[in-house]
mmCIF file of C-alpha atoms in Angstrom:
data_model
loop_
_atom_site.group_PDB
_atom_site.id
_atom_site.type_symbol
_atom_site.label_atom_id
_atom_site.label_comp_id
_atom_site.label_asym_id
_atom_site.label_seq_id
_atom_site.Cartn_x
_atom_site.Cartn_y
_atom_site.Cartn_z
ATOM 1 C CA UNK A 218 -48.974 -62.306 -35.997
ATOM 2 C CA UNK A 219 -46.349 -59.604 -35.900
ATOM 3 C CA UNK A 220 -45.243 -57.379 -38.746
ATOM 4 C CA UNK A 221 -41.964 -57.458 -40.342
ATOM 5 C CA UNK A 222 -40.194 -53.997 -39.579
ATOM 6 C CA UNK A 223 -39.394 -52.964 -42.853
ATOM 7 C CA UNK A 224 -35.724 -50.393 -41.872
ATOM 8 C CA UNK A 225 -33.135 -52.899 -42.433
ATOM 9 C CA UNK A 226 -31.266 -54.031 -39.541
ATOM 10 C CA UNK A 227 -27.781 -51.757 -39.499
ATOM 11 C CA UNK A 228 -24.512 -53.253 -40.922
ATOM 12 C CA UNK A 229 -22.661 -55.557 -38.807
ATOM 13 C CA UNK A 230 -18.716 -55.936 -38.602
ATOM 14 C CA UNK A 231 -15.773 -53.616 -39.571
ATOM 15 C CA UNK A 232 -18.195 -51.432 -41.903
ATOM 16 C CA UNK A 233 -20.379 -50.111 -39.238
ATOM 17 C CA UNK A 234 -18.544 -47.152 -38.029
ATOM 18 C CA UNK A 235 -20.047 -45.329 -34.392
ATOM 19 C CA UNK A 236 -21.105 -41.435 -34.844
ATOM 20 C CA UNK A 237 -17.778 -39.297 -34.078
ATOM 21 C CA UNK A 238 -18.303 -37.254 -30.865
ATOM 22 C CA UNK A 239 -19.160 -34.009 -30.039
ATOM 23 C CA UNK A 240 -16.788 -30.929 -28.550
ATOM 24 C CA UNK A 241 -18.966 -31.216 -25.533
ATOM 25 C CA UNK A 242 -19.222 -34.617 -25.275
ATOM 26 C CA UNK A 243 -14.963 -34.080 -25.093
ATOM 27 C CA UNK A 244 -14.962 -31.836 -22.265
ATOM 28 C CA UNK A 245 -17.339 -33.894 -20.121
ATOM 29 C CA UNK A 246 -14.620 -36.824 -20.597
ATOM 30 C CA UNK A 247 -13.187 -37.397 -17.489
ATOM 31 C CA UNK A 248 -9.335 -36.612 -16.859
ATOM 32 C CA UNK A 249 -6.950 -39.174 -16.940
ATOM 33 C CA UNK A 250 -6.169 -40.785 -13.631
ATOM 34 C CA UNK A 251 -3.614 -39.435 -11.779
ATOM 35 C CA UNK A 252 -0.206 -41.655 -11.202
ATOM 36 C CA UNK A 253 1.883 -40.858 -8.508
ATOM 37 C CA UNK A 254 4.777 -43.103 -10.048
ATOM 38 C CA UNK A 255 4.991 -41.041 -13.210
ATOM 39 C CA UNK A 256 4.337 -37.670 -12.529
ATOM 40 C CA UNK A 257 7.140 -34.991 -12.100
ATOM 41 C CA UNK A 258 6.896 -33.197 -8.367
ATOM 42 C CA UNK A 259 9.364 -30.915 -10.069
ATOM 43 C CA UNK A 260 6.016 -28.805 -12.021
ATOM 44 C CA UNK A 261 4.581 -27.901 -8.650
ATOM 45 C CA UNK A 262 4.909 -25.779 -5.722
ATOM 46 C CA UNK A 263 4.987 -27.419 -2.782
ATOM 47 C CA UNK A 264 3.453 -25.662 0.211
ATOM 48 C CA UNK A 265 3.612 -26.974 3.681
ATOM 49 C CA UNK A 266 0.605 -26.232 5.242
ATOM 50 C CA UNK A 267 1.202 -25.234 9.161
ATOM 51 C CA UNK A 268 -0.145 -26.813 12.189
ATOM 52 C CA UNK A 269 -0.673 -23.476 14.033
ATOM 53 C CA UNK A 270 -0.889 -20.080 11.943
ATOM 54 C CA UNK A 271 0.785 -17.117 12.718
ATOM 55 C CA UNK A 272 -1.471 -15.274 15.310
ATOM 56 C CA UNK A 273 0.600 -12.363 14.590
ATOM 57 C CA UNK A 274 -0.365 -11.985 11.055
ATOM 58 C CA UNK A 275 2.864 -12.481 9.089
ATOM 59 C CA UNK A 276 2.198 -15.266 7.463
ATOM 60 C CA UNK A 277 4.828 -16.534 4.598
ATOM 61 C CA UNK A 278 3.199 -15.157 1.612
ATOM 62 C CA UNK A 279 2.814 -11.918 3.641
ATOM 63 C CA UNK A 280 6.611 -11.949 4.553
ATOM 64 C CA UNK A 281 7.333 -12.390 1.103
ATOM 65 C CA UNK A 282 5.295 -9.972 -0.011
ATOM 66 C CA UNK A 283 6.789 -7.648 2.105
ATOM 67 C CA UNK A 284 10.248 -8.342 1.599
ATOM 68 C CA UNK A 285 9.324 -7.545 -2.506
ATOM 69 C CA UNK A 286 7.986 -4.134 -1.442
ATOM 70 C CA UNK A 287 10.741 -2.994 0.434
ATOM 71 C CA UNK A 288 13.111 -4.467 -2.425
ATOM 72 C CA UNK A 289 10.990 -2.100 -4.815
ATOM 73 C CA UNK A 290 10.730 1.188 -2.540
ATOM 74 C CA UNK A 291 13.428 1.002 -0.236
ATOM 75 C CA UNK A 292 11.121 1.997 2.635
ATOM 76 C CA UNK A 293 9.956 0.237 5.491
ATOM 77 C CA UNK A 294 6.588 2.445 5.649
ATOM 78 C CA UNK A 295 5.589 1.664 1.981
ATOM 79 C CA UNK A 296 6.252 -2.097 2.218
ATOM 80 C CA UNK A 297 4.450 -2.514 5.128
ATOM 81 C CA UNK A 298 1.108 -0.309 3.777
ATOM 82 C CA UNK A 299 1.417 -2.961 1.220
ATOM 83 C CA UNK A 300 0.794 -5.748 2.869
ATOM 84 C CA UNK A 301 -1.630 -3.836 5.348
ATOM 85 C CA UNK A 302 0.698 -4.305 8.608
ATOM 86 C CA UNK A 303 2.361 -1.930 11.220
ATOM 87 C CA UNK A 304 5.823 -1.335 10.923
ATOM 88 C CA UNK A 305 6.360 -2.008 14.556
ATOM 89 C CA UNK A 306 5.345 -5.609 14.171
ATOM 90 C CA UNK A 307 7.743 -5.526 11.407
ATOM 91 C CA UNK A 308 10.571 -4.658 13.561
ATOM 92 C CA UNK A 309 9.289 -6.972 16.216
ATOM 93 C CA UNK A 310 9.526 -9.915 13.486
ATOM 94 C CA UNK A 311 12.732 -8.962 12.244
ATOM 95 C CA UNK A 312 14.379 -9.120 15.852
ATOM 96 C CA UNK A 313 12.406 -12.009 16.963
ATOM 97 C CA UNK A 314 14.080 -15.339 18.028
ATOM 98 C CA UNK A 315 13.523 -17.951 15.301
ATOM 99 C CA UNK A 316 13.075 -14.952 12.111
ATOM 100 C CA UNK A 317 17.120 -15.637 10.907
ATOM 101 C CA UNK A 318 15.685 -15.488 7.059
ATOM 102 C CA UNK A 319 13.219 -12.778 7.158
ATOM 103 C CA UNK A 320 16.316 -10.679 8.799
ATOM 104 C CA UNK A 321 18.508 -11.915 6.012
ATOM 105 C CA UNK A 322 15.943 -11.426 4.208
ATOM 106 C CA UNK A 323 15.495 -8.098 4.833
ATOM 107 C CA UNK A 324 18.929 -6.810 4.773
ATOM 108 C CA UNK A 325 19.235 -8.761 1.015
ATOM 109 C CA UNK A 326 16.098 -6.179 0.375
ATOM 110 C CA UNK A 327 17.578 -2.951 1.676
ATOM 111 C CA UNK A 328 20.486 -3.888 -0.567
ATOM 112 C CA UNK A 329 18.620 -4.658 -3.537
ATOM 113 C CA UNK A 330 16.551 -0.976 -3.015
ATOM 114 C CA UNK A 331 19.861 1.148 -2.840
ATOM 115 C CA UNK A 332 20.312 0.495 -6.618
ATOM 116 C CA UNK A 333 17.338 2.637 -6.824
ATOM 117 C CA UNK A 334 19.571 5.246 -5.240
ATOM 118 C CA UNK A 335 22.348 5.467 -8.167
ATOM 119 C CA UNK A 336 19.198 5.559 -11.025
ATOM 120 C CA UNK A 337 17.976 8.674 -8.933
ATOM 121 C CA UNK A 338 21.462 10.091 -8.777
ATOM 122 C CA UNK A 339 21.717 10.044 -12.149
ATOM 123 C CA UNK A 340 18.350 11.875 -13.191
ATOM 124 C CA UNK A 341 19.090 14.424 -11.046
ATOM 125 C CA UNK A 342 22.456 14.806 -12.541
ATOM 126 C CA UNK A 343 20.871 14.499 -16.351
ATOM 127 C CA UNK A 344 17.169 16.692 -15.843
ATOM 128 C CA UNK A 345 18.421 17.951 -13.068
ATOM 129 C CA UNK A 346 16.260 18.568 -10.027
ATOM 130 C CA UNK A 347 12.908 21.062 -10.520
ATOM 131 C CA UNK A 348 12.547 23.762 -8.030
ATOM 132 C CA UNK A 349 9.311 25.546 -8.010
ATOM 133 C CA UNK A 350 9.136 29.227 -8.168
ATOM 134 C CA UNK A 351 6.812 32.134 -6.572
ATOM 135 C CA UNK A 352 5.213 35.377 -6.859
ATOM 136 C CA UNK A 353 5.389 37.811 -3.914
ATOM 137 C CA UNK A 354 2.623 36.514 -2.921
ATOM 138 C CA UNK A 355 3.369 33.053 -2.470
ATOM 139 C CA UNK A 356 1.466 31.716 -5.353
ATOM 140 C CA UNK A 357 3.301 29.141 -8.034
ATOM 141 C CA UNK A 358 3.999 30.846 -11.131
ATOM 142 C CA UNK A 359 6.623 27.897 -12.667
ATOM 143 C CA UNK A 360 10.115 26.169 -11.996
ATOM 144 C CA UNK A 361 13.313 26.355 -13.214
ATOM 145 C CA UNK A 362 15.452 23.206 -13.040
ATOM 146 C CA UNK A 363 18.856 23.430 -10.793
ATOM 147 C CA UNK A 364 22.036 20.685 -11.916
ATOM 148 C CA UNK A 365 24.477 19.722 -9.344
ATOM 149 C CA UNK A 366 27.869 19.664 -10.690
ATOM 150 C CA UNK A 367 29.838 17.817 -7.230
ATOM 151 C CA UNK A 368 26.838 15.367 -7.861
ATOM 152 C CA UNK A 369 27.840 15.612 -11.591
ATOM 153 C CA UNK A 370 31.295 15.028 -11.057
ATOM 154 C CA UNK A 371 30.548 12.100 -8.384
ATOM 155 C CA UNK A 372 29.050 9.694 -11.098
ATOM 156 C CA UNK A 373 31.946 10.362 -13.423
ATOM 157 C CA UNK A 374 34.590 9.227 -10.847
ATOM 158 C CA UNK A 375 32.619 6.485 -10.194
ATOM 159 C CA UNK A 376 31.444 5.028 -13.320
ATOM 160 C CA UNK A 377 34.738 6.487 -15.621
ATOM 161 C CA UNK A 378 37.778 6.120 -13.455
ATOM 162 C CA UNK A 379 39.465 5.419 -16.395
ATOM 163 C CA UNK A 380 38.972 9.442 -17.584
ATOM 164 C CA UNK A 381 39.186 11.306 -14.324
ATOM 165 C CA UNK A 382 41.361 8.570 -12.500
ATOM 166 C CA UNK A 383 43.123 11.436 -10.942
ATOM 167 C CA UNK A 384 39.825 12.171 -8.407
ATOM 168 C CA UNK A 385 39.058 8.197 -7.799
ATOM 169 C CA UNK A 386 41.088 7.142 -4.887
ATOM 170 C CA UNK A 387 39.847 4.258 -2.733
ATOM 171 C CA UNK A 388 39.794 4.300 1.060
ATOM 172 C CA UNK A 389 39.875 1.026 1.631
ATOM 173 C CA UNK A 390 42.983 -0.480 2.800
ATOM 174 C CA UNK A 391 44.560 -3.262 0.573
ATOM 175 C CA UNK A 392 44.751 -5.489 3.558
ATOM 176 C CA UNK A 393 41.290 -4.702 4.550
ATOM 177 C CA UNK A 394 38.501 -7.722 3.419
ATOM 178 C CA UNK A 395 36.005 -6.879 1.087
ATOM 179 C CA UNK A 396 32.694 -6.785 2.889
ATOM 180 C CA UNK A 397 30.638 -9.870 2.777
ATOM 181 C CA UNK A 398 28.070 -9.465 -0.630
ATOM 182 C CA UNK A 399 24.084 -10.032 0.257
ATOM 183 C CA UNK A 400 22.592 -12.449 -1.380
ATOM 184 C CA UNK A 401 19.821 -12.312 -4.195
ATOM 185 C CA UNK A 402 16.709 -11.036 -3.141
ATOM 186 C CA UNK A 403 14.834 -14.129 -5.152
ATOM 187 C CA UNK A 404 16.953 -16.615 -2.381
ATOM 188 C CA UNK A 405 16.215 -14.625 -0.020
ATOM 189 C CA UNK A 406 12.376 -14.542 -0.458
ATOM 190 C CA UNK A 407 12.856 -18.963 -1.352
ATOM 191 C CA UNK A 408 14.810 -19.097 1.804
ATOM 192 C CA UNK A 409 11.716 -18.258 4.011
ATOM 193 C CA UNK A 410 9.796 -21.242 3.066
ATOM 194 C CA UNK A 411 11.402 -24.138 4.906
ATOM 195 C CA UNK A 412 13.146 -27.088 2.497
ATOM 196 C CA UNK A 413 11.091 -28.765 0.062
ATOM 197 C CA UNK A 414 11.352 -32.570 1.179
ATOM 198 C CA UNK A 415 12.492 -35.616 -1.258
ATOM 199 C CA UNK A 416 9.096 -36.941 -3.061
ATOM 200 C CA UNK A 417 7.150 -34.485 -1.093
ATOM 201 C CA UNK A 418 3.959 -36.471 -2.851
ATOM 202 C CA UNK A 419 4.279 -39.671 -0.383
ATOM 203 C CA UNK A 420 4.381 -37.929 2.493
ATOM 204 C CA UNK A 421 0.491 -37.388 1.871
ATOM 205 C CA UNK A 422 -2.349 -40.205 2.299
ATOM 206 C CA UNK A 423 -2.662 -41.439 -1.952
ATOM 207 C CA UNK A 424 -5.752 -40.299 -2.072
ATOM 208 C CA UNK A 425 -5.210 -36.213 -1.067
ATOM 209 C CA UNK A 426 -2.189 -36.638 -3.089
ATOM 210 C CA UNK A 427 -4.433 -37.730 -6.206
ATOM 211 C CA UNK A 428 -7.221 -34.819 -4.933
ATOM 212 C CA UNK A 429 -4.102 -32.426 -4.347
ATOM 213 C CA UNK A 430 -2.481 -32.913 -8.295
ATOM 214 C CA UNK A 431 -5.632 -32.868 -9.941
ATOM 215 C CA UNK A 432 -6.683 -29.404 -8.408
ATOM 216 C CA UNK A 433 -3.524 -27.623 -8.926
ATOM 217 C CA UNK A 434 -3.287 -29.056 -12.773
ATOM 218 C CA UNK A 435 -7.299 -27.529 -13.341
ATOM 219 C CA UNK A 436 -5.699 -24.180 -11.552
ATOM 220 C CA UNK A 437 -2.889 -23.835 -13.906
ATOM 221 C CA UNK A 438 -5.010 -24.671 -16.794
ATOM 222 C CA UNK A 439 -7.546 -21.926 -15.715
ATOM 223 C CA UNK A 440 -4.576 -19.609 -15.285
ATOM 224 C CA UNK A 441 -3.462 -19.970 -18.368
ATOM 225 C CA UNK A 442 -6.999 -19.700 -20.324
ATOM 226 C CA UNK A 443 -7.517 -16.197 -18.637
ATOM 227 C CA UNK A 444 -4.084 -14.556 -17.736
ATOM 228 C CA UNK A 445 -4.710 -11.850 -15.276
ATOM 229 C CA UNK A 446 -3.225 -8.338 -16.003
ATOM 230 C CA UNK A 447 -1.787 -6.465 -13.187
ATOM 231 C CA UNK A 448 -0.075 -3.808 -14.739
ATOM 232 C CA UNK A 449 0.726 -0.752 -13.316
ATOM 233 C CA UNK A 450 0.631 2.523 -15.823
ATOM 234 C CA UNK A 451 2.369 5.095 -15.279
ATOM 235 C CA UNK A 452 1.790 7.927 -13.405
ATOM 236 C CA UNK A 453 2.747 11.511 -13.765
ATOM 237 C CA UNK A 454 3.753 13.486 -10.436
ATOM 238 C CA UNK A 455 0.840 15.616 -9.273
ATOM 239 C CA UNK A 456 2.189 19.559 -8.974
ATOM 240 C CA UNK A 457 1.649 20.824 -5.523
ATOM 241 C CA UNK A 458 -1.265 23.289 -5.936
ATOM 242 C CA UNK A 459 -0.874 26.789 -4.393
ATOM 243 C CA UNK A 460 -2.183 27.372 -0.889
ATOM 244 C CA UNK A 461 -5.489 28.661 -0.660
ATOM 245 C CA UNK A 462 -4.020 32.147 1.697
ATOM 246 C CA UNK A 463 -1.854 33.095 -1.416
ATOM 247 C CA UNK A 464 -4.586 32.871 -3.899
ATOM 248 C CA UNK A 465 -6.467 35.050 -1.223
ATOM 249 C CA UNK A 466 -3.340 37.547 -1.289
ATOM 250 C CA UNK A 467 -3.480 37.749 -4.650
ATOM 251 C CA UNK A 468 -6.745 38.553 -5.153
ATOM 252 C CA UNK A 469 -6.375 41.181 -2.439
ATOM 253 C CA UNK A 470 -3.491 42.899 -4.244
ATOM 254 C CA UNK A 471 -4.917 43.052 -7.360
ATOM 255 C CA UNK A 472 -8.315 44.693 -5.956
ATOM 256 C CA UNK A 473 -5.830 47.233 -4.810
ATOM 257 C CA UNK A 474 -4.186 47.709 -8.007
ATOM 258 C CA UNK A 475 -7.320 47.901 -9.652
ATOM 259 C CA UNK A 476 -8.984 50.183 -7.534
ATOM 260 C CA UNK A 477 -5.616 52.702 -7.781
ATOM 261 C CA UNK A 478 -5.983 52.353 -12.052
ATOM 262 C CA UNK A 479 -9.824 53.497 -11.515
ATOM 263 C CA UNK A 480 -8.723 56.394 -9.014
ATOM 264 C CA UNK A 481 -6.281 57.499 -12.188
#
């Protein structure tokens, strides 16, 4: 005959209450399904994804990398070192048939950099521009810092015309049309990815659509947990050393000298 267990049985009905769960138990819950009737499309980017890539390299994120850079430096050279390709085959993709928007593109950047030109105008007119200076034997002993005053007097016309009105006169004719303004370089760069679609979502099979949303969602998250810092700090000009023939001068001279003190 079988014992009686002697732990009482648990308590049934509303007072039995289950054991709360964990913080892990939490993250190991599944996600909530994924419903392609009630999410926004608006939150994501939208990428087509090409039948045929670019053999030649210049792929869009590389075009619009490039197309930053030379917004940022003004020069062709430097944007192209930055996204490691030859500035021939940037000219070659700028007049190809077919690359309208990377042109426009382009010229929207060269526009964009020449407002680098009028902050460098006016440090040079304010600190002025250094000059280094030499012994007579070629070896750096300083600088002085030169001003230009036509430079000086160039941002002053420009920027106060209603001061020194009398040396701001326009050569533009007043029947003559205003040239045509560039557009922003942030267009420029959206205008080389081709048009976003209406519910770009159903043009996928459900199920890579589901795959698709729930990937990009655990990306964002994961971006957001750990930002990544890409700063850039700044960097002080390195001074041109002296060549190595004047330091050899020098030397030579002041063997000289000191050889003429010891014959005193």
């Amino acid at each position: 005959m079988a014992q009686d267990d002697p732990t009482p049985p648990p308590p049934a009905g509303p007072d039995r209450q289950a054991p709360a769960p964990l913080d892990d138990d939490r993250a190991l819950d599944p996600d909530p399904p994924v419903d392609l009737d009630a999410f926004d499309p608006d939150e994501f980017e939208w990428r087509p994804v090409p039948r045929r890539p670019r053999a030649d390299g210049w792929s869009p994120e590389v075009q619009r990398a490039f197309i930053e850079a030379l917004a940022d430096t003004g020069m062709v050279e430097h944007a192209a070192r930055a996204v490691d390709m030859s500035v021939q085959s940037a000219y070659r993709l700028r007049r190809a048939a077919g690359s309208e928007g990377f042109a426009r593109a382009w010229t929207a950047a060269v526009e964009a950099a020449s407002h680098r030109l009028i902050d460098l105008a006016f440090r040079r007119a304010i600190e002025g521009e250094e000059v280094p200076v030499f012994d007579r034997d070629g070896c750096r002993i300083g600088a002085k810092w030169q001003h230009s005053d036509r430079l000086l007097m160039f941002l002053l016309r420009a920027y106060q015309p209603a001061r020194f009105r009398h040396a701001h006169q326009s050569i533009r004719r007043p029947e003559e049309p205003l040239p045509a303004a560039a557009p922003p370089v942030a267009d420029a760069v959206a205008a080389l990815a081709p048009p976003c679609p209406a519910a770009p979502h159903r043009l996928m099979p459900p199920d890579r659509a589901v795959d698709a949303i729930a990937t990009a969602r655990a990306v964002a998250e994961a971006q957001a947990r750990y930002p990544r810092d890409d700063r850039e700090h700044y960097r002080r000009v390195p001074v041109e050393p002296t060549h190595p023939a004047a330091h050899q001068r020098a030397h030579r001279r002041h063997q000289r000298e000191a050889g003429r003190d010891d014959s005193d």
